[in-house]
Every structure is written in C-alpha cells, then in structure tokens.
mmCIF file of C-alpha atoms in Angstrom:
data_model
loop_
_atom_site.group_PDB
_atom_site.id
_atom_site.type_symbol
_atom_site.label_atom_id
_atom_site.label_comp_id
_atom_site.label_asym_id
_atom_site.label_seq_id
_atom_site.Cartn_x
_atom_site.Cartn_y
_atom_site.Cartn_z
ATOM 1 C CA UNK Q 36 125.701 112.456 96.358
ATOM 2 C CA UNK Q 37 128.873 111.318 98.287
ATOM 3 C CA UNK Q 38 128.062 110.531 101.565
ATOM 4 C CA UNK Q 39 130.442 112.055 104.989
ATOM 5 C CA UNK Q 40 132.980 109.604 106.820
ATOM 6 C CA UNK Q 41 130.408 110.631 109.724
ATOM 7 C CA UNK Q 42 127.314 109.039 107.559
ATOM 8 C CA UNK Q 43 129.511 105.806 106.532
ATOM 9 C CA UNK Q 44 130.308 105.180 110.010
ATOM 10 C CA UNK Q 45 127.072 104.689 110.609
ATOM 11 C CA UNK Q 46 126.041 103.240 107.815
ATOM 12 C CA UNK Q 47 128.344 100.599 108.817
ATOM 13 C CA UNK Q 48 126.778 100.147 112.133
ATOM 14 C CA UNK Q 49 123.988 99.539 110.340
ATOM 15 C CA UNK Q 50 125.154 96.793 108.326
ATOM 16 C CA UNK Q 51 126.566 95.084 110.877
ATOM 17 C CA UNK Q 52 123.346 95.278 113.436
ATOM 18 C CA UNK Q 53 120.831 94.653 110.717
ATOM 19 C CA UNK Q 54 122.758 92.516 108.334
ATOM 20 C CA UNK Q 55 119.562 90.588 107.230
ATOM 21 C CA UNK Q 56 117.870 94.037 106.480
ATOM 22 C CA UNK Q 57 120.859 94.403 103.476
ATOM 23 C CA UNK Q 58 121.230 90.624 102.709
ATOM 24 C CA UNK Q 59 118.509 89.099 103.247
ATOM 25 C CA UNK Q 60 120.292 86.699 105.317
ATOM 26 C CA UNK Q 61 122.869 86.893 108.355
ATOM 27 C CA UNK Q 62 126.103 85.174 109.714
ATOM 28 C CA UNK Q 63 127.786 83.571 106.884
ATOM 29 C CA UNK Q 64 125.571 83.263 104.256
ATOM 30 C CA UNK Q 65 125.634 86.983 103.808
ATOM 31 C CA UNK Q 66 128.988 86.471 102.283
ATOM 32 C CA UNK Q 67 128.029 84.923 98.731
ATOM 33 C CA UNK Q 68 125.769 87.897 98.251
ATOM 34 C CA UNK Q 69 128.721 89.816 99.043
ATOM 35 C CA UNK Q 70 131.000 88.465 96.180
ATOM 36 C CA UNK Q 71 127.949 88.339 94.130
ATOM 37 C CA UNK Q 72 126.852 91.987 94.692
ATOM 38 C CA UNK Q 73 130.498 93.297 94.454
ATOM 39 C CA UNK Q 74 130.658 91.184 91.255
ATOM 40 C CA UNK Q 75 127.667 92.674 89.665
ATOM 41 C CA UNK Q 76 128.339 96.446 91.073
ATOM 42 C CA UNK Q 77 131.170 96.445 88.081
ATOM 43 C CA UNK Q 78 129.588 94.409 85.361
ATOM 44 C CA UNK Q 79 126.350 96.285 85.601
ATOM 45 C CA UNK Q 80 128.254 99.732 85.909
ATOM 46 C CA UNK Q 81 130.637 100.386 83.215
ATOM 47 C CA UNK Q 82 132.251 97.113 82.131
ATOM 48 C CA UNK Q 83 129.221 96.078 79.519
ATOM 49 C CA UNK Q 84 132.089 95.339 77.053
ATOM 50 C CA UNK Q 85 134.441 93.576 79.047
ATOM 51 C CA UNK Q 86 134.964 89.627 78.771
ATOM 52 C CA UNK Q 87 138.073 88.825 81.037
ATOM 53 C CA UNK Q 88 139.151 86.683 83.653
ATOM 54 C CA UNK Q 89 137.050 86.944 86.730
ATOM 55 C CA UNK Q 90 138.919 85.289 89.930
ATOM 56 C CA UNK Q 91 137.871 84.856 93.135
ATOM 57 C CA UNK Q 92 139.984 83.935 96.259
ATOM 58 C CA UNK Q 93 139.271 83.381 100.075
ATOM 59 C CA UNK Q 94 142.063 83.734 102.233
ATOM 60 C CA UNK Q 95 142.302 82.297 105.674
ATOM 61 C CA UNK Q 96 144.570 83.954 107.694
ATOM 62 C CA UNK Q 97 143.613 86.167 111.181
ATOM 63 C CA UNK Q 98 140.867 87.489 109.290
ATOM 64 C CA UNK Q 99 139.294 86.068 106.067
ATOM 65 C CA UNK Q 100 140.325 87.727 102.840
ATOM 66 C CA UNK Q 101 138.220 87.928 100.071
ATOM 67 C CA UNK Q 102 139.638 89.278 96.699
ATOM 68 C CA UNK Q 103 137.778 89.614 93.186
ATOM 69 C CA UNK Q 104 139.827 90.202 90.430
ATOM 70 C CA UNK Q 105 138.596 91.571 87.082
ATOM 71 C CA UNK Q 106 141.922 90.768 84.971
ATOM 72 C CA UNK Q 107 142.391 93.098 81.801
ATOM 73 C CA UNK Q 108 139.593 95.741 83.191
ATOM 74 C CA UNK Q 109 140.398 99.211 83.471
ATOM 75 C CA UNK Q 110 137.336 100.642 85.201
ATOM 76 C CA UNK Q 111 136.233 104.456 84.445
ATOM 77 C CA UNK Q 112 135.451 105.283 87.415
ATOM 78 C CA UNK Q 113 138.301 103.923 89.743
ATOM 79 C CA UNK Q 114 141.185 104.640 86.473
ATOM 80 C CA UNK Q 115 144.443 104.844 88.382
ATOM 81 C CA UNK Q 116 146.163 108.066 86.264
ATOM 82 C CA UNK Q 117 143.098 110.428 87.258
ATOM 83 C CA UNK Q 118 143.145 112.261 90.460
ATOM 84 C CA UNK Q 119 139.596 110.610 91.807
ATOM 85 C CA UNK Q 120 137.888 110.924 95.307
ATOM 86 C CA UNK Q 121 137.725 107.252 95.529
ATOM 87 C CA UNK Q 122 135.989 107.869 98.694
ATOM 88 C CA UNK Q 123 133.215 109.893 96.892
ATOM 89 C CA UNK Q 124 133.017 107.383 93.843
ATOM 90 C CA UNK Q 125 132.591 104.335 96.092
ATOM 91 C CA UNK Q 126 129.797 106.637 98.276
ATOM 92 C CA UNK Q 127 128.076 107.979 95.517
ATOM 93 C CA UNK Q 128 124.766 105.735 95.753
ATOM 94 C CA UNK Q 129 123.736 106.344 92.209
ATOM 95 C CA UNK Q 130 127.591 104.928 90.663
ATOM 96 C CA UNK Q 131 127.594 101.077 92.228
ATOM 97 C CA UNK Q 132 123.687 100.459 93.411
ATOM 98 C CA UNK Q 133 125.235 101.490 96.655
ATOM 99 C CA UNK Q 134 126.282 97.927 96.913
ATOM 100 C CA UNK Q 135 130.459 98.713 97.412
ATOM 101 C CA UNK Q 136 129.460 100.975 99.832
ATOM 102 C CA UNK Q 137 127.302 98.617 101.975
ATOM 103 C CA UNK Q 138 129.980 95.809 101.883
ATOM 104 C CA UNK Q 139 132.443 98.148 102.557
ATOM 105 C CA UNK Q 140 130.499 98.881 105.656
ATOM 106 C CA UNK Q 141 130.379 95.230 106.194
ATOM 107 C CA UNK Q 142 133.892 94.619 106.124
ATOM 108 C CA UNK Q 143 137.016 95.350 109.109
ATOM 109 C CA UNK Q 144 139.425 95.673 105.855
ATOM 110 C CA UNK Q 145 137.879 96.821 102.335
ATOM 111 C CA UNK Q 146 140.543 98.228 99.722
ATOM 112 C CA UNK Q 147 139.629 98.867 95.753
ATOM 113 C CA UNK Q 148 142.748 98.689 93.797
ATOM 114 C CA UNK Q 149 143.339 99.251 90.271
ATOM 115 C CA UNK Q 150 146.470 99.259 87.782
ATOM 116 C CA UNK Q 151 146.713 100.470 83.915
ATOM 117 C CA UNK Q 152 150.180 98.666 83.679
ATOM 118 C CA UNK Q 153 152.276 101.356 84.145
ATOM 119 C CA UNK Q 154 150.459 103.135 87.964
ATOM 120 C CA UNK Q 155 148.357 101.291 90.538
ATOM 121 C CA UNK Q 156 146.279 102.903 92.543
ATOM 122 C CA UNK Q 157 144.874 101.767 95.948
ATOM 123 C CA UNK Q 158 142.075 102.975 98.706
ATOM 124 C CA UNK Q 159 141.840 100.916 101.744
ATOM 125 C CA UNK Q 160 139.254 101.609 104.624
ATOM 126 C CA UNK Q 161 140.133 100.091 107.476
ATOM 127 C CA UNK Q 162 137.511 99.103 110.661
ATOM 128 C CA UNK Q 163 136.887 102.890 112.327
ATOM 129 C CA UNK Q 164 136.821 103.928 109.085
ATOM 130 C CA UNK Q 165 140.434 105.231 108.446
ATOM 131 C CA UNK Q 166 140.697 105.743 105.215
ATOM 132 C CA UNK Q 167 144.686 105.592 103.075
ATOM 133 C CA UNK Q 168 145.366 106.091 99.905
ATOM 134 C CA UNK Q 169 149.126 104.397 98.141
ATOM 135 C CA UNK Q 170 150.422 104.933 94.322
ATOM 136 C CA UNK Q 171 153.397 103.013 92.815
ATOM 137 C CA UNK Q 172 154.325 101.769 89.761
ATOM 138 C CA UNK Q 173 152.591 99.143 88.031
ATOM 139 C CA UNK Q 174 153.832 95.613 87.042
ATOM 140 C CA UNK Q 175 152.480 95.830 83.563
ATOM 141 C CA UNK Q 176 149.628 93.551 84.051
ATOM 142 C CA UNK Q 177 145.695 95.641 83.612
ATOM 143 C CA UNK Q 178 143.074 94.941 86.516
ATOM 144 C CA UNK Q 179 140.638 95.939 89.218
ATOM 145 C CA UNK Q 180 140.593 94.424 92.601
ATOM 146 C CA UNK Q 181 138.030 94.401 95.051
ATOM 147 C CA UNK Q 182 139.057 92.983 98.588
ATOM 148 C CA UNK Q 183 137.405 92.560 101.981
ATOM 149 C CA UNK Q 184 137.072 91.356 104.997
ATOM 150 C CA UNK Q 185 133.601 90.573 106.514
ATOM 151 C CA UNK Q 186 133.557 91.045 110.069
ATOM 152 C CA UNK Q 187 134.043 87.982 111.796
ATOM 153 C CA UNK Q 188 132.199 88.610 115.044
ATOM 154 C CA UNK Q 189 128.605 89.259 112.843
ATOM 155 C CA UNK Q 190 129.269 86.998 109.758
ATOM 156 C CA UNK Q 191 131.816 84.762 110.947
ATOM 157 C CA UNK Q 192 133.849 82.900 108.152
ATOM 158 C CA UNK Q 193 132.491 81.405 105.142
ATOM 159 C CA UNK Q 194 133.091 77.280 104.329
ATOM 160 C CA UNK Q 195 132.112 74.679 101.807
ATOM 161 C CA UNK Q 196 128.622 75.487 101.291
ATOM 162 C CA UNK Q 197 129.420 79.176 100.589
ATOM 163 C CA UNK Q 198 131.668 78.008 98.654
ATOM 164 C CA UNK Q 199 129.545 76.894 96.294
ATOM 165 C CA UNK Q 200 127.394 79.023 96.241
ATOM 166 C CA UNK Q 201 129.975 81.510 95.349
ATOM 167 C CA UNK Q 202 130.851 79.254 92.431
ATOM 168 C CA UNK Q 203 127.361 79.447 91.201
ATOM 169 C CA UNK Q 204 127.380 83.182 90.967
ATOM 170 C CA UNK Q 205 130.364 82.679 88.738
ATOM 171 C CA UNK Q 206 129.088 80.380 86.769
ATOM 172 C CA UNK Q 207 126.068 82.499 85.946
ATOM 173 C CA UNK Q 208 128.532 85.248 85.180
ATOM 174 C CA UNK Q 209 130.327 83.011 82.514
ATOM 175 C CA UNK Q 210 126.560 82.004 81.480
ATOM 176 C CA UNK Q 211 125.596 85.668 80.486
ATOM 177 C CA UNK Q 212 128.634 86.700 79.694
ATOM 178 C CA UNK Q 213 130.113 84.716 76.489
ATOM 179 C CA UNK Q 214 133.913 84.258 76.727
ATOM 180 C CA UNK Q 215 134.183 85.224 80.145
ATOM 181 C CA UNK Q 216 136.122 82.626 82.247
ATOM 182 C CA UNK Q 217 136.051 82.855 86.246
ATOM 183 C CA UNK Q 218 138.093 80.983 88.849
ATOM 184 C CA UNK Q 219 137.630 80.067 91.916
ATOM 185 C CA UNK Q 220 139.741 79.387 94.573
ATOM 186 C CA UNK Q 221 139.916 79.080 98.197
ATOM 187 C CA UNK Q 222 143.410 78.001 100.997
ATOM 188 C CA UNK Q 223 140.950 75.165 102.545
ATOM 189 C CA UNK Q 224 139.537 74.007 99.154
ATOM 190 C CA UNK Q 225 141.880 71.247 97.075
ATOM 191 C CA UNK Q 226 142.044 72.852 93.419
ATOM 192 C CA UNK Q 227 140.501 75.348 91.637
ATOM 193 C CA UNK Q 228 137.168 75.574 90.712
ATOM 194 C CA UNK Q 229 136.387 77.224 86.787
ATOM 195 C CA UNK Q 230 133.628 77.949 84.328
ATOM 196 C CA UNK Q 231 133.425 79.090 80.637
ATOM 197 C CA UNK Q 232 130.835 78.966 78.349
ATOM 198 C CA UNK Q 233 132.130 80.053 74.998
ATOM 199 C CA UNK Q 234 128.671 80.598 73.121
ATOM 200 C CA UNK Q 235 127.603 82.433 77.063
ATOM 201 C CA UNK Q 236 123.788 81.166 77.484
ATOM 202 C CA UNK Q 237 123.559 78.888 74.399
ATOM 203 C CA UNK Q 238 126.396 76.649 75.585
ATOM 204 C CA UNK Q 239 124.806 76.688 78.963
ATOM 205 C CA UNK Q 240 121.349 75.716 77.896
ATOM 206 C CA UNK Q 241 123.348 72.486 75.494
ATOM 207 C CA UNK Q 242 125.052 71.296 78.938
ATOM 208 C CA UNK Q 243 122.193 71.890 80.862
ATOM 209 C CA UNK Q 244 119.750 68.644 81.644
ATOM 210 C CA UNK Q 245 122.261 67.399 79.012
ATOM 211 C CA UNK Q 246 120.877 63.865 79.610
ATOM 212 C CA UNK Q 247 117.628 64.424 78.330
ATOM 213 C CA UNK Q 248 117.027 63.740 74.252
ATOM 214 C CA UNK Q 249 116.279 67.278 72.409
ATOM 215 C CA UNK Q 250 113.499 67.185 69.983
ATOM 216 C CA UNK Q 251 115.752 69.449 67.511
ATOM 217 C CA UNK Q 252 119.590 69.424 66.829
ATOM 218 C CA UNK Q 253 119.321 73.355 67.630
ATOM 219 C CA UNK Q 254 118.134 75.773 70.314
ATOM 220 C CA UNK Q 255 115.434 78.149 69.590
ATOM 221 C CA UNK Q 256 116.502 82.023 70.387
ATOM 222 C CA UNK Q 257 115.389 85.206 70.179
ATOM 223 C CA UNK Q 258 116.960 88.657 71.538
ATOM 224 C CA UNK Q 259 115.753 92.034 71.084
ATOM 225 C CA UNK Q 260 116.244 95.794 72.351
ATOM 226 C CA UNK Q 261 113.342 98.113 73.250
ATOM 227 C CA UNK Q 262 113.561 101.542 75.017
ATOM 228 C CA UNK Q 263 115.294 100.905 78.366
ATOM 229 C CA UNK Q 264 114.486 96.809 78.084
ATOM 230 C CA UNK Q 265 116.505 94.142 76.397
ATOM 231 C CA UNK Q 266 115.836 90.727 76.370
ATOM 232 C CA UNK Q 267 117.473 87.345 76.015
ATOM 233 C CA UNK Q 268 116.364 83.931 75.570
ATOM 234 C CA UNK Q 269 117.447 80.256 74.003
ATOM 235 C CA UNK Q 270 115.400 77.790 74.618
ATOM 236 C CA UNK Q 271 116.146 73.735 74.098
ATOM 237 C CA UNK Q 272 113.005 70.947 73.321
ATOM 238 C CA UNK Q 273 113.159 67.593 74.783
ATOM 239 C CA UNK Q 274 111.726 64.893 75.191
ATOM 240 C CA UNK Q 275 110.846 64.598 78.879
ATOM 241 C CA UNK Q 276 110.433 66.619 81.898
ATOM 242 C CA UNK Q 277 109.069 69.666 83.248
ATOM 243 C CA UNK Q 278 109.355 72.890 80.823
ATOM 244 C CA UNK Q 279 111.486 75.531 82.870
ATOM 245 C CA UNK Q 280 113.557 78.989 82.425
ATOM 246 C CA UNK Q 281 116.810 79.307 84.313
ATOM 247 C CA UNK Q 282 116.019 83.475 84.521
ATOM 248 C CA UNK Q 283 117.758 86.655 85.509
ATOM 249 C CA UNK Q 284 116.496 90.223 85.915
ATOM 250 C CA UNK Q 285 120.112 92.533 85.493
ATOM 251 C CA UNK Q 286 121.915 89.565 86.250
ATOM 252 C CA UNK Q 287 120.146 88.363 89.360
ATOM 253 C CA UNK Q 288 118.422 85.128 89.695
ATOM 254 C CA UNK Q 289 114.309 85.603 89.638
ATOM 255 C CA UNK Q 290 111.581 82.959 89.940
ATOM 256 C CA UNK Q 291 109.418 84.937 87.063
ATOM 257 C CA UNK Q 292 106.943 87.108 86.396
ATOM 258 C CA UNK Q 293 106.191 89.410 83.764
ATOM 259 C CA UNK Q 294 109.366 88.525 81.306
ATOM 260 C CA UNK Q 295 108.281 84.985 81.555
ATOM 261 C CA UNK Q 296 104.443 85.513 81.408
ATOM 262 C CA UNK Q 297 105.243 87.122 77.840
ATOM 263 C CA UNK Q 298 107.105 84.312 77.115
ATOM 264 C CA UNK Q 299 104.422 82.321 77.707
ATOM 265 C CA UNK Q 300 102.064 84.355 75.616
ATOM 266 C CA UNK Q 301 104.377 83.827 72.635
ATOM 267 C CA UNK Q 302 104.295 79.624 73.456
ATOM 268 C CA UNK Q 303 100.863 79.874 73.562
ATOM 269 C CA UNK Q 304 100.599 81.428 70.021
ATOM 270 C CA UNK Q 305 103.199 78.623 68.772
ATOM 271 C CA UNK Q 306 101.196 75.859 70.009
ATOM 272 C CA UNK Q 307 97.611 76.827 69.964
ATOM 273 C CA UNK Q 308 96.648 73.064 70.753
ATOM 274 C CA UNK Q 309 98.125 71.615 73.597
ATOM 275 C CA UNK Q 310 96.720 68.012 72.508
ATOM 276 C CA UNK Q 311 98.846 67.822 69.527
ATOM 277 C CA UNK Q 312 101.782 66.023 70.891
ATOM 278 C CA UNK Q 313 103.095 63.192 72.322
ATOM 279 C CA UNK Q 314 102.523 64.859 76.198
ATOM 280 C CA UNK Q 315 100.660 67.936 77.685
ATOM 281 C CA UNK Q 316 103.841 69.838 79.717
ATOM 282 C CA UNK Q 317 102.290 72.896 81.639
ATOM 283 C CA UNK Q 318 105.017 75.854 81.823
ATOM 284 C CA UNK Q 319 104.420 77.911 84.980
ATOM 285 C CA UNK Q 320 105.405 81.411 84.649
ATOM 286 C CA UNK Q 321 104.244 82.781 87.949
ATOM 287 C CA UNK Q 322 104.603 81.075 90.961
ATOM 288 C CA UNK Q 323 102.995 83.535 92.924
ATOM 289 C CA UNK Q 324 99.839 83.611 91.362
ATOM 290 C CA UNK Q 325 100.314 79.447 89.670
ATOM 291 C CA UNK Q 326 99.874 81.363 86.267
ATOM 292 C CA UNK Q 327 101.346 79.543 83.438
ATOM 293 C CA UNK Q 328 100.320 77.767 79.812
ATOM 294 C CA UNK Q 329 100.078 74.273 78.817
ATOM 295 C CA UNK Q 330 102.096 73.105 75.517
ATOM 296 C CA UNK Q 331 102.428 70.248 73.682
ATOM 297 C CA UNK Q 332 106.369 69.532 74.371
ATOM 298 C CA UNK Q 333 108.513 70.292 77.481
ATOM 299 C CA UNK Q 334 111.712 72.156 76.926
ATOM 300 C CA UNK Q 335 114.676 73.953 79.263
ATOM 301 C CA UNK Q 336 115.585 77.656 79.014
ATOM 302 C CA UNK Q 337 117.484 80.274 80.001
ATOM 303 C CA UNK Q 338 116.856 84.216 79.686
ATOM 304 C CA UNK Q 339 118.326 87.451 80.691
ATOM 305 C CA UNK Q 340 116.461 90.206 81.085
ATOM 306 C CA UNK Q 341 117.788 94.164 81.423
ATOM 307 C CA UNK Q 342 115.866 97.053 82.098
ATOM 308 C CA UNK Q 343 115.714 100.351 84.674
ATOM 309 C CA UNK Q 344 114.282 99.876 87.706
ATOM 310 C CA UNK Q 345 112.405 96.548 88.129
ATOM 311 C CA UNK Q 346 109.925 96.357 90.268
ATOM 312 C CA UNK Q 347 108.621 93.281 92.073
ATOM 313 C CA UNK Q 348 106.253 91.663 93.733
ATOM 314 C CA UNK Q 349 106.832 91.767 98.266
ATOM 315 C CA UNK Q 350 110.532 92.249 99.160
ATOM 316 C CA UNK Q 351 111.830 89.044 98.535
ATOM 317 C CA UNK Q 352 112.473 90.487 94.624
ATOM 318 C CA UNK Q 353 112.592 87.267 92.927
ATOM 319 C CA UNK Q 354 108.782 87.911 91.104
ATOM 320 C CA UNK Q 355 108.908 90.426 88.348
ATOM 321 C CA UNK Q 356 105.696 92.590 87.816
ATOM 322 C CA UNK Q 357 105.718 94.790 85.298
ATOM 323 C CA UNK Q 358 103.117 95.113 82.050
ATOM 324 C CA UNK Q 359 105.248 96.463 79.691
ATOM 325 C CA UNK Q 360 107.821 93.621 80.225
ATOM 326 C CA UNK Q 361 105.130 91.177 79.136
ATOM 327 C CA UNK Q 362 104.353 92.586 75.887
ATOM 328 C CA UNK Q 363 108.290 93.491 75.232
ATOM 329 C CA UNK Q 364 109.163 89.839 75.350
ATOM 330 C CA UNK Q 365 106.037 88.760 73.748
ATOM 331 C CA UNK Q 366 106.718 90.561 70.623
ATOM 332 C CA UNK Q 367 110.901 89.434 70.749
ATOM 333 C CA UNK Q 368 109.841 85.917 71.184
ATOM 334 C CA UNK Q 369 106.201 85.094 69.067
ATOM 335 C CA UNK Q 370 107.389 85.424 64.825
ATOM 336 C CA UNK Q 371 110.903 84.520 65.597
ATOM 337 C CA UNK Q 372 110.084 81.554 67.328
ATOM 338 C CA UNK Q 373 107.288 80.598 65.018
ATOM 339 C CA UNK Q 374 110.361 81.338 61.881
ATOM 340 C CA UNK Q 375 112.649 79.245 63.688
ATOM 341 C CA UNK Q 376 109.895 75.976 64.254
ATOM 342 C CA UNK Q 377 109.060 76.275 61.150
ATOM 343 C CA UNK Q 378 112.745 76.184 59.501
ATOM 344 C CA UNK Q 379 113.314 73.089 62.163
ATOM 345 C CA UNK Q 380 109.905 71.498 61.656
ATOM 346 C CA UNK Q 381 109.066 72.081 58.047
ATOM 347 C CA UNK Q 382 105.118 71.194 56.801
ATOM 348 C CA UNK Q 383 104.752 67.403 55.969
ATOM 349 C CA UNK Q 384 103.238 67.496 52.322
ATOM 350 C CA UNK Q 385 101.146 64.256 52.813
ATOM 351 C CA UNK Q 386 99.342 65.076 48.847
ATOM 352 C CA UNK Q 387 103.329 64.731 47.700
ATOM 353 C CA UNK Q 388 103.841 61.576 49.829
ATOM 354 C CA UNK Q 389 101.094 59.993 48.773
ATOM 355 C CA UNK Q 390 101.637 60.808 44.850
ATOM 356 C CA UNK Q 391 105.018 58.848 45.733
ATOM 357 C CA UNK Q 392 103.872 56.128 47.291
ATOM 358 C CA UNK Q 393 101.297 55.105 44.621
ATOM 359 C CA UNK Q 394 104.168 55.797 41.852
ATOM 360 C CA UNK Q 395 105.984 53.366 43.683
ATOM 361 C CA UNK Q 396 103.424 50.794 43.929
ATOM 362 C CA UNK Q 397 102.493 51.371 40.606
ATOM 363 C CA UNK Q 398 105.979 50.950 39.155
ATOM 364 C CA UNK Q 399 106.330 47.761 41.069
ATOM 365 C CA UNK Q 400 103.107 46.420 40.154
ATOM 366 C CA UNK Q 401 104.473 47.150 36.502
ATOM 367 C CA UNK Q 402 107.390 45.319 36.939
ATOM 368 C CA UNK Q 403 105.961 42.319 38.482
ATOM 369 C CA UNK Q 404 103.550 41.949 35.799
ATOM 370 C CA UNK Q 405 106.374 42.703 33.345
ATOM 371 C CA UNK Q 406 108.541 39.589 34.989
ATOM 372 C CA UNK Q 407 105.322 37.135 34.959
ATOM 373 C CA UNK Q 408 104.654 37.695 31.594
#
C-alpha cells in the first residue's frame, strides 16, 4: 500500500540518519548504489523487453544532479497520458522494491519524468516533501527520467572513484542485457564513458581475461526456465588461471552459493577425474563455507540468475542459500554441457589411427621395396 506524505517524511529521516542501515555504506559511496538501485527498480519492474539507451549524468552545480535516462522506454506504471497517483506508484513498496522510494527519501530534489512523444509528464518532491506535478507537450522523443539530488550534508558529493563504480553498474547492465548501450557522463570527467555488448554475456565472457589462450574456439552455455527460477550461464576454457563466475542474483552482484554449487555439481559430472589434464584448477563455489570442486581445466564465467525472493546467507546478501537453486542449475547445466564438450572435443578413435598409421607404413615399405628392386 501507498504510504502518507506524513510516513515518507519520516521515512526520509530515516534514510538520512541511518544511511548505512539502507546502503550498506554512508557518505558518498551510498551514491553508486543509488544509480544502481534506481537502475534496477525499472529493469526488474516492467521493462524485461526493453534494450535502449541507458545514460547517466552527474551534474555539478549548487547541488549535485543525478539523472538516468531510459531513452525509447515508456514505463507502465509512470505512462504520461493516464491520470496516475505518481505519489502512490512511487510509495507503493510492492511496485519498485521500495528502492525509488528510499532514494527519494535520500534526495533534497527527486523528480520522475516521463514523455510518449506527444505529453510529458513530471513529479518532483522537493526537501520537506512538497510534492508538484507539470504536463506539457512532448518533443517527440520516448523516455523515462529519474533525477536526484543526494543530500549533501549526509552523502556529500560523489568523485572519481564513484565514478567508476557507477560505470561498472552500467557495464553489467549492457552485460545482461544484449544490445543495450549505456553512457556515462559526468561535468568534472573529460569524455564520455560507454559500454555495449552486442551478444550481452557471451561477448562479455570473449573480452573478459581476453589475454588468456581458450582451450575451445567457443563458449560453453546453457539457459533454462523453471517455475519462478531462470538461469543463465556461458562459460570460456583456458589455459591458465583460477576457474571463476562473474555472478548475479536479479541483476545484483553475489559471491555464490547455491546457483554456483549446482554448477559445480554439473562440472563435477563432466570431469569425473580431476587428474586427467594438463593441471588440477579447484572452482570454489562457496566462500563462506570454502565449498567448491576440483577439475581438470580452469575456465572464466559469467551467470545470471532470476528468481522470487532470494534468500541469503547474514545480511551482507552476496551468498545465495537456497536448495532448490542447486538442483535447478544442476539439471540446466549437466547434459548440455556434456552435448556441447562432446561436439567441441569429439572421442579420439586411436583403433582408426592406428589402422592408418600401419597402412601408411605399409604402403611405404611397399614402395621402397618396389624402388630397390
């Protein structure tokens, strides 16, 4: 349910007191997980089809300006030609993850904004929480806007090392999102900064590590939907190095857990003998617990995993812990990967090779003899 002007008030002096409570973090590094959350709060909500332009700016004026831009998105729930409570969307805890709602709270200045082409549409909230509401004719161009202002006396302003970190959220967006391009761009920063993977997570996983040598001229993939779960995953063999899965949880960064325990069930079951290659890699897929498998060849990987409330192990939710992941992505990942080795890595017929070899000496044997004589 919406909540009153009365409860955001004080939801925002919440925020603001107990900022690490919400983020995790305070001052200034709260602000990535801003952009990142308010990023997310749309992609995961309504937008599942939509593979635009994402653009981020920071402007530096009195206060500092942050604006995300989906370009080409015309959002359900914030659709300019419908008489909406904008107020009651963006408050509605079970519509955004109640993420909006808590930046909003964050911010001195937080204003949605959204045009068909032909209306736009804008909410501002304003420190106090005084809330106006404008219409006017469009330009002709489709978006949705988010922009805020974090409160500069609890998170001050961000700089260069937000900066990137803001760039990495993007460039995990363009990662598992194929096609989507975002931008980056700040007044103190010289350029822009931009990412787009055209194949999404394959591309990523080909530029990733791309130094090291890979054992096959393709990536190994599977993907699957089950019930409230779907799943993800390339992975790339080299030569060298330590096995490891770049992996996200609803498109937030996790250390493992359950997804990649199954995955490591299914590796297991691929190479049942660790000894038969050229190095023993071990592939940890809990570093809580230091549970992993040991395989004959080290590789880099990438998976996304989606399901309904994830649950995780202590509050730092970067461990997944669920039972029925691990058998989900065990049964996506152990006969497809096993088809896919095998199509890359077909049986050596040593009986045929042989047979060959002794034709071969045979017929030159013959001919010698033949030359002598």
């Amino acid at each position: 349910m919406p909540i009153s002007l009365k409860q955001f008030r004080e939801l925002s002096v919440s925020v603001r007191k107990k900022s690490g409570m919400y983020f995790g973090c305070g001052g200034c590094e709260a602000i990535p997980k801003m952009v990142g959350y308010a990023v997310t709060s749309v992609l995961t909500n309504g937008a599942d089809a939509w593979r635009g332009k994402l653009s981020i700016s920071v402007k530096n004026t009195d206060v500092q300006r942050i604006t995300v831009t989906f370009d080409g998105l015309l959002y359900d729930e914030f659709l300019p030609r419908k008489e909406v409570d904008w107020f009651g969307v963006l408050t509605s805890r079970g519509s955004h993850d109640w993420w909006l709602e808590i930046i909003a709270g964050a911010s001195v200045e937080f204003a949605i904004e959204s045009s068909d082409g032909v209306t736009c549409r804008r909410m501002e909230i304003r420190d106090e929480a005084e809330i106006s509401e404008a219409i006017c004719g469009g330009d002709g161009s489709v978006y949705l806007k988010i922009i805020f202002s974090p409160a500069a006396d609890v998170f001050k302003r961000c700089g260069y090392n937000e900066y990137y970190k803001i760039t990495g959220w993007l460039r995990d967006m363009s990662m598992l999102r194929a096609g989507m391009t975002t931008r980056f761009a700040a007044d103190d920063l010289e350029g822009e900064v931009g990412c787009h993977y055209r194949d999404g997570m394959r591309s990523y996983i080909m530029e990733a590590d791309y130094a090291r040598y890979s054992q096959h001229p393709e990536c190994l993939h599977f993907a699957a939907i089950e019930k409230d779960m779907k799943v993800e995953c390339y992975l790339r063999f080299v030569h060298t190095g330590t096995p490891y899965v770049k992996n996200f949880v609803n498109y937030y960064p996790t250390q493992g857990g359950s997804h990649l325990e199954g995955l490591g069930k299914a590796l297991r079951k691929l190479f049942p003998d660790s000894t038969r290659g050229c190095r023993q890699s071990r592939f940890v897929t809990n570093p809580d617990t230091g549970k992993g498998v040991v395989i004959p060849r080290p590789f880099i990987g990438v998976m996304h995993l989606q399901l309904e409330n994830p649950q995780y192990h202590g509050p730092t939710r970067d461990v997944l812990m669920r039972d029925e992941v691990s058998e989900f992505v065990y049964r996506a990942a152990a006969e497809t990967l096993k088809e896919q080795l095998a199509i890359l890595n077909p049986p050596i017929d040593y009986e045929a090779i042989y047979k060959t070899t002794m034709e071969t000496i045979n017929k030159m044997t013959s001919d010698s003899n033949d030359s002598s004589g």
